[in-house]
Amino acid sequence: MLLKAYSKINFILKVYPKTNNNKLHKIQSLMVLNKKFYDEININKSNIDSIVYNKVKISNCVVKRMLIWFRNRFNINDNYKIKIKKNIPLMSGVGGSATDAAHILKYLLNLYHLSLTKKDLKDIALNIGSDIPFFLSNLNKAIVSEYGNNVREFNKIIPAYQLIFTKAKINSKKLYGYMDCKQFKSKVDFNKALQSLLCNKNSYKGIYNDMQEFAFKLDNNLLNKYQQMSKHSKILISGTGGAFIKLDYEN
């Protein structure tokens, strides 16, 4: 079975500081499915598990953790041969690993006629990947909140944009850790940012990704690229960085 695993962008990303009661950061984001960039996945039943990324066999990855979760949750003992052609650049902030795991899970749920509960979605978001519930939702646009497990459809028209990949590779775990060390505070007023995105009367003022300034401190080349591009357009990173979203100002 051949699957297309699409990427995503974060037009707005608000990150809440962790508290003593929270294992991970809560977020609020407008996520949009991007069908221009996608991975290609071939999956079939097999005698043993095999996960291959671009002809390289991988033993520990998000897809592997997703398979383990699926088997434990539904008491499935089958094994699978999975080949993934990675067209989405790694660590680019557009959900490349999460979309692979989500589309494989969707395929398996359909194959065995199974479904997920809200508790399952929260468990997946907390323990495997916070972007996965969005990819499982089959929505093109959504407001995503809590730990990524709360996904609500967004029906309004958004501006045209361009997704631009760079050579930067931002490790999300390292980036979150760096933010925590700096005891960051969110700069995003989510409702105002959303309104600005929709009306564009003030050059998208307020649209922001809380992770952006910290990604720039971890990768100076990414900052330099941003400074060059932002002279004539609204530029922000998607997710944890590595890729830019370009919005042209209206004249």
PDB file of C-alpha atoms in Angstrom:
ATOM      1  CA  MET A   1       0.000   0.000   0.000  1.00  0.00           C
ATOM      2  CA  LEU A   2       1.430   3.382  -1.032  1.00  0.00           C
ATOM      3  CA  LEU A   3       0.658   6.355   1.227  1.00  0.00           C
ATOM      4  CA  LYS A   4       1.309  10.076   0.852  1.00  0.00           C
ATOM      5  CA  ALA A   5       2.261  11.711   4.153  1.00  0.00           C
ATOM      6  CA  TYR A   6       1.771  15.468   3.811  1.00  0.00           C
ATOM      7  CA  SER A   7       3.665  18.183   5.684  1.00  0.00           C
ATOM      8  CA  LYS A   8       2.193  21.040   7.738  1.00  0.00           C
ATOM      9  CA  ILE A   9       2.982  24.611   8.708  1.00  0.00           C
ATOM     10  CA  ASN A  10       2.295  26.642  11.848  1.00  0.00           C
ATOM     11  CA  PHE A  11       0.992  30.076  10.905  1.00  0.00           C
ATOM     12  CA  ILE A  12       0.878  31.007  14.595  1.00  0.00           C
ATOM     13  CA  LEU A  13       2.464  29.133  17.474  1.00  0.00           C
ATOM     14  CA  LYS A  14       1.978  30.069  21.116  1.00  0.00           C
ATOM     15  CA  VAL A  15       3.965  28.017  23.620  1.00  0.00           C
ATOM     16  CA  TYR A  16       3.052  28.008  27.304  1.00  0.00           C
ATOM     17  CA  PRO A  17       5.820  27.604  29.902  1.00  0.00           C
ATOM     18  CA  LYS A  18       5.852  24.262  31.667  1.00  0.00           C
ATOM     19  CA  THR A  19       4.479  24.063  35.178  1.00  0.00           C
ATOM     20  CA  ASN A  20       5.201  21.533  37.905  1.00  0.00           C
ATOM     21  CA  ASN A  21       2.025  19.683  36.898  1.00  0.00           C
ATOM     22  CA  ASN A  22       2.778  19.550  33.171  1.00  0.00           C
ATOM     23  CA  LYS A  23       5.025  16.934  31.619  1.00  0.00           C
ATOM     24  CA  LEU A  24       5.285  18.932  28.401  1.00  0.00           C
ATOM     25  CA  HIS A  25       4.504  22.412  27.102  1.00  0.00           C
ATOM     26  CA  LYS A  26       0.944  23.235  26.187  1.00  0.00           C
ATOM     27  CA  ILE A  27       0.544  25.004  22.853  1.00  0.00           C
ATOM     28  CA  GLN A  28      -1.952  26.917  20.751  1.00  0.00           C
ATOM     29  CA  SER A  29      -1.423  26.984  17.013  1.00  0.00           C
ATOM     30  CA  LEU A  30      -3.064  27.433  13.637  1.00  0.00           C
ATOM     31  CA  MET A  31      -1.857  24.422  11.680  1.00  0.00           C
ATOM     32  CA  VAL A  32      -2.315  24.092   7.926  1.00  0.00           C
ATOM     33  CA  LEU A  33      -1.774  20.962   5.851  1.00  0.00           C
ATOM     34  CA  ASN A  34       0.720  21.474   3.029  1.00  0.00           C
ATOM     35  CA  LYS A  35       0.131  19.051   0.152  1.00  0.00           C
ATOM     36  CA  LYS A  36       3.002  20.297  -1.985  1.00  0.00           C
ATOM     37  CA  PHE A  37       5.614  18.529   0.152  1.00  0.00           C
ATOM     38  CA  TYR A  38       5.061  14.953   1.250  1.00  0.00           C
ATOM     39  CA  ASP A  39       6.808  11.684   2.063  1.00  0.00           C
ATOM     40  CA  GLU A  40       5.947   8.480   0.217  1.00  0.00           C
ATOM     41  CA  ILE A  41       5.339   5.378   2.323  1.00  0.00           C
ATOM     42  CA  ASN A  42       5.022   1.779   1.235  1.00  0.00           C
ATOM     43  CA  ILE A  43       3.725  -0.591   3.922  1.00  0.00           C
ATOM     44  CA  ASN A  44       2.967  -4.311   3.807  1.00  0.00           C
ATOM     45  CA  LYS A  45       2.644  -7.135   6.309  1.00  0.00           C
ATOM     46  CA  SER A  46       5.835  -9.092   6.886  1.00  0.00           C
ATOM     47  CA  ASN A  47       7.382 -11.786   9.090  1.00  0.00           C
ATOM     48  CA  ILE A  48       9.490  -9.210  10.915  1.00  0.00           C
ATOM     49  CA  ASP A  49       9.419  -5.434  11.318  1.00  0.00           C
ATOM     50  CA  SER A  50      11.574  -3.450   8.922  1.00  0.00           C
ATOM     51  CA  ILE A  51      11.600   0.361   8.689  1.00  0.00           C
ATOM     52  CA  VAL A  52      13.706   1.872   5.917  1.00  0.00           C
ATOM     53  CA  TYR A  53      14.188   5.615   5.330  1.00  0.00           C
ATOM     54  CA  ASN A  54      15.675   6.393   1.894  1.00  0.00           C
ATOM     55  CA  LYS A  55      17.204   2.889   1.729  1.00  0.00           C
ATOM     56  CA  VAL A  56      18.686   3.166   5.246  1.00  0.00           C
ATOM     57  CA  LYS A  57      17.293   0.766   7.861  1.00  0.00           C
ATOM     58  CA  ILE A  58      16.251   2.540  11.071  1.00  0.00           C
ATOM     59  CA  SER A  59      15.762   0.796  14.424  1.00  0.00           C
ATOM     60  CA  ASN A  60      14.634   3.685  16.647  1.00  0.00           C
ATOM     61  CA  CYS A  61      12.348   6.374  15.304  1.00  0.00           C
ATOM     62  CA  VAL A  62       8.875   7.913  15.721  1.00  0.00           C
ATOM     63  CA  VAL A  63       7.359   5.340  13.367  1.00  0.00           C
ATOM     64  CA  LYS A  64       8.791   2.494  15.462  1.00  0.00           C
ATOM     65  CA  ARG A  65       7.377   4.013  18.656  1.00  0.00           C
ATOM     66  CA  MET A  66       4.021   4.396  16.911  1.00  0.00           C
ATOM     67  CA  LEU A  67       4.006   0.712  15.954  1.00  0.00           C
ATOM     68  CA  ILE A  68       4.809  -0.314  19.522  1.00  0.00           C
ATOM     69  CA  TRP A  69       2.002   1.890  20.839  1.00  0.00           C
ATOM     70  CA  PHE A  70      -0.467   0.469  18.286  1.00  0.00           C
ATOM     71  CA  ARG A  71       0.321  -3.138  19.152  1.00  0.00           C
ATOM     72  CA  ASN A  72       0.079  -2.550  22.881  1.00  0.00           C
ATOM     73  CA  ARG A  73      -3.150  -0.575  22.592  1.00  0.00           C
ATOM     74  CA  PHE A  74      -5.027  -3.012  20.333  1.00  0.00           C
ATOM     75  CA  ASN A  75      -3.257  -6.308  21.048  1.00  0.00           C
ATOM     76  CA  ILE A  76      -2.056  -6.693  17.452  1.00  0.00           C
ATOM     77  CA  ASN A  77       0.871  -9.036  16.814  1.00  0.00           C
ATOM     78  CA  ASP A  78       1.466  -8.523  13.088  1.00  0.00           C
ATOM     79  CA  ASN A  79       4.753  -7.192  11.714  1.00  0.00           C
ATOM     80  CA  TYR A  80       5.275  -4.769   8.823  1.00  0.00           C
ATOM     81  CA  LYS A  81       7.773  -3.910   6.132  1.00  0.00           C
ATOM     82  CA  ILE A  82       7.815  -0.127   5.801  1.00  0.00           C
ATOM     83  CA  LYS A  83       9.754   1.846   3.202  1.00  0.00           C
ATOM     84  CA  ILE A  84       9.713   5.628   3.446  1.00  0.00           C
ATOM     85  CA  LYS A  85      10.951   7.952   0.732  1.00  0.00           C
ATOM     86  CA  LYS A  86      11.807  11.124   2.644  1.00  0.00           C
ATOM     87  CA  ASN A  87      10.990  14.150   0.507  1.00  0.00           C
ATOM     88  CA  ILE A  88      10.347  16.373   3.547  1.00  0.00           C
ATOM     89  CA  PRO A  89      13.675  17.631   4.967  1.00  0.00           C
ATOM     90  CA  LEU A  90      14.446  16.307   8.442  1.00  0.00           C
ATOM     91  CA  MET A  91      14.152  18.694  11.409  1.00  0.00           C
ATOM     92  CA  SER A  92      12.565  21.411   9.286  1.00  0.00           C
ATOM     93  CA  GLY A  93       9.587  22.165  11.562  1.00  0.00           C
ATOM     94  CA  VAL A  94       6.918  20.887   9.175  1.00  0.00           C
ATOM     95  CA  GLY A  95       6.089  17.595  10.895  1.00  0.00           C
ATOM     96  CA  GLY A  96       8.045  15.171   8.712  1.00  0.00           C
ATOM     97  CA  SER A  97       8.411  12.402  11.294  1.00  0.00           C
ATOM     98  CA  ALA A  98       4.979  12.964  12.810  1.00  0.00           C
ATOM     99  CA  THR A  99       3.164  12.766   9.485  1.00  0.00           C
ATOM    100  CA  ASP A 100       4.866   9.449   8.653  1.00  0.00           C
ATOM    101  CA  ALA A 101       3.787   7.967  11.989  1.00  0.00           C
ATOM    102  CA  ALA A 102       0.257   9.372  11.685  1.00  0.00           C
ATOM    103  CA  HIS A 103      -0.381   8.106   8.169  1.00  0.00           C
ATOM    104  CA  ILE A 104       0.910   4.650   9.027  1.00  0.00           C
ATOM    105  CA  LEU A 105      -1.364   4.600  12.077  1.00  0.00           C
ATOM    106  CA  LYS A 106      -4.349   5.734   9.966  1.00  0.00           C
ATOM    107  CA  TYR A 107      -3.653   2.924   7.508  1.00  0.00           C
ATOM    108  CA  LEU A 108      -3.476   0.323  10.291  1.00  0.00           C
ATOM    109  CA  LEU A 109      -6.638   1.581  11.976  1.00  0.00           C
ATOM    110  CA  ASN A 110      -8.476   1.245   8.683  1.00  0.00           C
ATOM    111  CA  LEU A 111      -6.955  -2.169   7.992  1.00  0.00           C
ATOM    112  CA  TYR A 112      -8.158  -3.616  11.313  1.00  0.00           C
ATOM    113  CA  HIS A 113     -11.370  -1.531  11.533  1.00  0.00           C
ATOM    114  CA  LEU A 114     -10.289   0.238  14.705  1.00  0.00           C
ATOM    115  CA  SER A 115     -10.743   3.762  16.053  1.00  0.00           C
ATOM    116  CA  LEU A 116      -9.119   6.090  18.576  1.00  0.00           C
ATOM    117  CA  THR A 117     -10.577   7.732  21.668  1.00  0.00           C
ATOM    118  CA  LYS A 118      -9.797  11.210  22.990  1.00  0.00           C
ATOM    119  CA  LYS A 119      -7.682   9.516  25.641  1.00  0.00           C
ATOM    120  CA  ASP A 120      -5.696   7.772  22.904  1.00  0.00           C
ATOM    121  CA  LEU A 121      -5.033  11.078  21.151  1.00  0.00           C
ATOM    122  CA  LYS A 122      -3.737  12.659  24.339  1.00  0.00           C
ATOM    123  CA  ASP A 123      -1.538   9.642  25.033  1.00  0.00           C
ATOM    124  CA  ILE A 124      -0.097   9.841  21.510  1.00  0.00           C
ATOM    125  CA  ALA A 125       0.502  13.604  21.787  1.00  0.00           C
ATOM    126  CA  LEU A 126       2.248  13.264  25.140  1.00  0.00           C
ATOM    127  CA  ASN A 127       4.359  10.204  24.434  1.00  0.00           C
ATOM    128  CA  ILE A 128       4.994  10.014  20.695  1.00  0.00           C
ATOM    129  CA  GLY A 129       4.514  13.391  19.007  1.00  0.00           C
ATOM    130  CA  SER A 130       2.410  16.513  19.522  1.00  0.00           C
ATOM    131  CA  ASP A 131       1.841  17.027  15.757  1.00  0.00           C
ATOM    132  CA  ILE A 132       0.440  13.531  15.214  1.00  0.00           C
ATOM    133  CA  PRO A 133      -3.196  14.238  16.258  1.00  0.00           C
ATOM    134  CA  PHE A 134      -3.436  17.013  13.641  1.00  0.00           C
ATOM    135  CA  PHE A 135      -2.327  14.642  10.892  1.00  0.00           C
ATOM    136  CA  LEU A 136      -4.793  12.032  12.160  1.00  0.00           C
ATOM    137  CA  SER A 137      -7.670  14.532  11.993  1.00  0.00           C
ATOM    138  CA  ASN A 138      -7.893  14.618   8.158  1.00  0.00           C
ATOM    139  CA  LEU A 139      -8.387  18.398   8.408  1.00  0.00           C
ATOM    140  CA  ASN A 140      -6.733  20.900   6.085  1.00  0.00           C
ATOM    141  CA  LYS A 141      -6.724  23.681   8.694  1.00  0.00           C
ATOM    142  CA  ALA A 142      -7.189  23.493  12.455  1.00  0.00           C
ATOM    143  CA  ILE A 143      -6.687  25.288  15.739  1.00  0.00           C
ATOM    144  CA  VAL A 144      -4.543  22.911  17.761  1.00  0.00           C
ATOM    145  CA  SER A 145      -4.239  23.272  21.527  1.00  0.00           C
ATOM    146  CA  GLU A 146      -3.405  21.573  24.834  1.00  0.00           C
ATOM    147  CA  TYR A 147      -0.526  19.154  24.102  1.00  0.00           C
ATOM    148  CA  GLY A 148      -1.500  18.900  20.438  1.00  0.00           C
ATOM    149  CA  ASN A 149      -4.371  16.535  21.194  1.00  0.00           C
ATOM    150  CA  ASN A 150      -7.167  19.118  20.948  1.00  0.00           C
ATOM    151  CA  VAL A 151      -7.783  19.684  17.221  1.00  0.00           C
ATOM    152  CA  ARG A 152     -10.620  21.956  16.089  1.00  0.00           C
ATOM    153  CA  GLU A 153     -11.455  22.628  12.432  1.00  0.00           C
ATOM    154  CA  PHE A 154     -10.741  26.125  11.092  1.00  0.00           C
ATOM    155  CA  ASN A 155     -12.854  27.044   8.051  1.00  0.00           C
ATOM    156  CA  LYS A 156     -11.788  30.601   7.241  1.00  0.00           C
ATOM    157  CA  ILE A 157      -9.689  31.526   4.210  1.00  0.00           C
ATOM    158  CA  ILE A 158      -6.005  32.118   4.917  1.00  0.00           C
ATOM    159  CA  PRO A 159      -3.525  34.149   2.850  1.00  0.00           C
ATOM    160  CA  ALA A 160      -1.386  32.568   0.167  1.00  0.00           C
ATOM    161  CA  TYR A 161       2.070  31.667   1.398  1.00  0.00           C
ATOM    162  CA  GLN A 162       5.338  30.130   0.288  1.00  0.00           C
ATOM    163  CA  LEU A 163       7.165  27.432   2.229  1.00  0.00           C
ATOM    164  CA  ILE A 164      10.932  27.818   1.970  1.00  0.00           C
ATOM    165  CA  PHE A 165      13.328  25.180   3.271  1.00  0.00           C
ATOM    166  CA  THR A 166      16.786  26.060   4.546  1.00  0.00           C
ATOM    167  CA  LYS A 167      19.794  23.942   5.459  1.00  0.00           C
ATOM    168  CA  ALA A 168      19.109  24.425   9.181  1.00  0.00           C
ATOM    169  CA  LYS A 169      18.418  21.332  11.290  1.00  0.00           C
ATOM    170  CA  ILE A 170      16.771  22.293  14.585  1.00  0.00           C
ATOM    171  CA  ASN A 171      16.385  19.573  17.206  1.00  0.00           C
ATOM    172  CA  SER A 172      13.020  20.210  18.879  1.00  0.00           C
ATOM    173  CA  LYS A 173      14.000  18.627  22.212  1.00  0.00           C
ATOM    174  CA  LYS A 174      17.125  20.781  22.385  1.00  0.00           C
ATOM    175  CA  LEU A 175      15.139  23.895  21.433  1.00  0.00           C
ATOM    176  CA  TYR A 176      12.492  23.345  24.118  1.00  0.00           C
ATOM    177  CA  GLY A 177      15.239  22.720  26.664  1.00  0.00           C
ATOM    178  CA  TYR A 178      16.957  25.959  25.715  1.00  0.00           C
ATOM    179  CA  MET A 179      13.676  27.874  26.054  1.00  0.00           C
ATOM    180  CA  ASP A 180      13.120  26.391  29.504  1.00  0.00           C
ATOM    181  CA  CYS A 181      16.618  27.414  30.612  1.00  0.00           C
ATOM    182  CA  LYS A 182      15.840  30.995  29.612  1.00  0.00           C
ATOM    183  CA  GLN A 183      12.501  30.914  31.507  1.00  0.00           C
ATOM    184  CA  PHE A 184      10.719  32.316  28.479  1.00  0.00           C
ATOM    185  CA  LYS A 185       7.329  34.023  28.407  1.00  0.00           C
ATOM    186  CA  SER A 186       5.014  33.807  25.423  1.00  0.00           C
ATOM    187  CA  LYS A 187       4.855  36.859  23.171  1.00  0.00           C
ATOM    188  CA  VAL A 188       1.789  35.653  21.279  1.00  0.00           C
ATOM    189  CA  ASP A 189      -1.707  37.061  21.730  1.00  0.00           C
ATOM    190  CA  PHE A 190      -3.334  34.239  19.793  1.00  0.00           C
ATOM    191  CA  ASN A 191      -6.692  35.875  19.010  1.00  0.00           C
ATOM    192  CA  LYS A 192      -5.089  39.133  17.861  1.00  0.00           C
ATOM    193  CA  ALA A 193      -2.564  37.236  15.757  1.00  0.00           C
ATOM    194  CA  LEU A 194      -5.334  35.219  14.127  1.00  0.00           C
ATOM    195  CA  GLN A 195      -7.304  38.369  13.321  1.00  0.00           C
ATOM    196  CA  SER A 196      -4.199  39.982  11.846  1.00  0.00           C
ATOM    197  CA  LEU A 197      -3.596  36.970   9.626  1.00  0.00           C
ATOM    198  CA  LEU A 198      -7.144  37.072   8.283  1.00  0.00           C
ATOM    199  CA  CYS A 199      -7.495  40.806   7.627  1.00  0.00           C
ATOM    200  CA  ASN A 200      -3.886  41.833   6.792  1.00  0.00           C
ATOM    201  CA  LYS A 201      -4.578  45.493   7.535  1.00  0.00           C
ATOM    202  CA  ASN A 202      -1.421  45.966   9.535  1.00  0.00           C
ATOM    203  CA  SER A 203       1.158  43.886   7.644  1.00  0.00           C
ATOM    204  CA  TYR A 204       0.427  40.776   9.722  1.00  0.00           C
ATOM    205  CA  LYS A 205       1.434  42.478  12.944  1.00  0.00           C
ATOM    206  CA  GLY A 206       1.319  40.127  15.906  1.00  0.00           C
ATOM    207  CA  ILE A 207       1.746  36.930  13.881  1.00  0.00           C
ATOM    208  CA  TYR A 208       4.550  35.112  15.628  1.00  0.00           C
ATOM    209  CA  ASN A 209       6.072  31.807  16.617  1.00  0.00           C
ATOM    210  CA  ASP A 210       7.305  31.748  20.226  1.00  0.00           C
ATOM    211  CA  MET A 211      10.139  29.393  19.261  1.00  0.00           C
ATOM    212  CA  GLN A 212      11.568  31.711  16.624  1.00  0.00           C
ATOM    213  CA  GLU A 213      13.991  33.859  18.639  1.00  0.00           C
ATOM    214  CA  PHE A 214      15.388  30.780  20.400  1.00  0.00           C
ATOM    215  CA  ALA A 215      15.858  28.909  17.114  1.00  0.00           C
ATOM    216  CA  PHE A 216      17.855  31.885  15.846  1.00  0.00           C
ATOM    217  CA  LYS A 217      20.127  31.732  18.886  1.00  0.00           C
ATOM    218  CA  LEU A 218      20.817  28.064  18.218  1.00  0.00           C
ATOM    219  CA  ASP A 219      21.506  28.638  14.510  1.00  0.00           C
ATOM    220  CA  ASN A 220      23.012  31.969  13.488  1.00  0.00           C
ATOM    221  CA  ASN A 221      22.795  31.102   9.784  1.00  0.00           C
ATOM    222  CA  LEU A 222      19.033  30.774  10.148  1.00  0.00           C
ATOM    223  CA  LEU A 223      18.924  34.253  11.691  1.00  0.00           C
ATOM    224  CA  ASN A 224      20.980  35.713   8.847  1.00  0.00           C
ATOM    225  CA  LYS A 225      18.661  34.143   6.279  1.00  0.00           C
ATOM    226  CA  TYR A 226      15.647  35.529   8.122  1.00  0.00           C
ATOM    227  CA  GLN A 227      17.083  39.050   8.204  1.00  0.00           C
ATOM    228  CA  GLN A 228      17.711  38.982   4.457  1.00  0.00           C
ATOM    229  CA  MET A 229      14.249  37.709   3.590  1.00  0.00           C
ATOM    230  CA  SER A 230      12.226  39.817   6.031  1.00  0.00           C
ATOM    231  CA  LYS A 231      13.059  43.151   4.373  1.00  0.00           C
ATOM    232  CA  HIS A 232      10.179  42.836   1.930  1.00  0.00           C
ATOM    233  CA  SER A 233       7.939  40.083   3.311  1.00  0.00           C
ATOM    234  CA  LYS A 234       6.556  38.742   6.543  1.00  0.00           C
ATOM    235  CA  ILE A 235       8.759  35.789   7.450  1.00  0.00           C
ATOM    236  CA  LEU A 236       8.360  33.350  10.315  1.00  0.00           C
ATOM    237  CA  ILE A 237       9.608  29.887  11.072  1.00  0.00           C
ATOM    238  CA  SER A 238       7.301  26.885  11.009  1.00  0.00           C
ATOM    239  CA  GLY A 239       7.186  24.748  14.141  1.00  0.00           C
ATOM    240  CA  THR A 240      10.628  24.376  15.672  1.00  0.00           C
ATOM    241  CA  GLY A 241      12.330  25.929  12.662  1.00  0.00           C
ATOM    242  CA  GLY A 242      14.410  24.955   9.680  1.00  0.00           C
ATOM    243  CA  ALA A 243      11.748  26.120   7.220  1.00  0.00           C
ATOM    244  CA  PHE A 244      10.349  29.604   6.659  1.00  0.00           C
ATOM    245  CA  ILE A 245       6.809  30.693   5.871  1.00  0.00           C
ATOM    246  CA  LYS A 246       6.785  33.699   3.527  1.00  0.00           C
ATOM    247  CA  LEU A 247       3.780  36.039   3.420  1.00  0.00           C
ATOM    248  CA  ASP A 248       3.903  38.959   0.981  1.00  0.00           C
ATOM    249  CA  TYR A 249       2.611  42.308   2.193  1.00  0.00           C
ATOM    250  CA  GLU A 250      -0.324  43.826   0.356  1.00  0.00           C
ATOM    251  CA  ASN A 251       0.397  47.135  -1.340  1.00  0.00           C
TER     252      ASN A 251
END
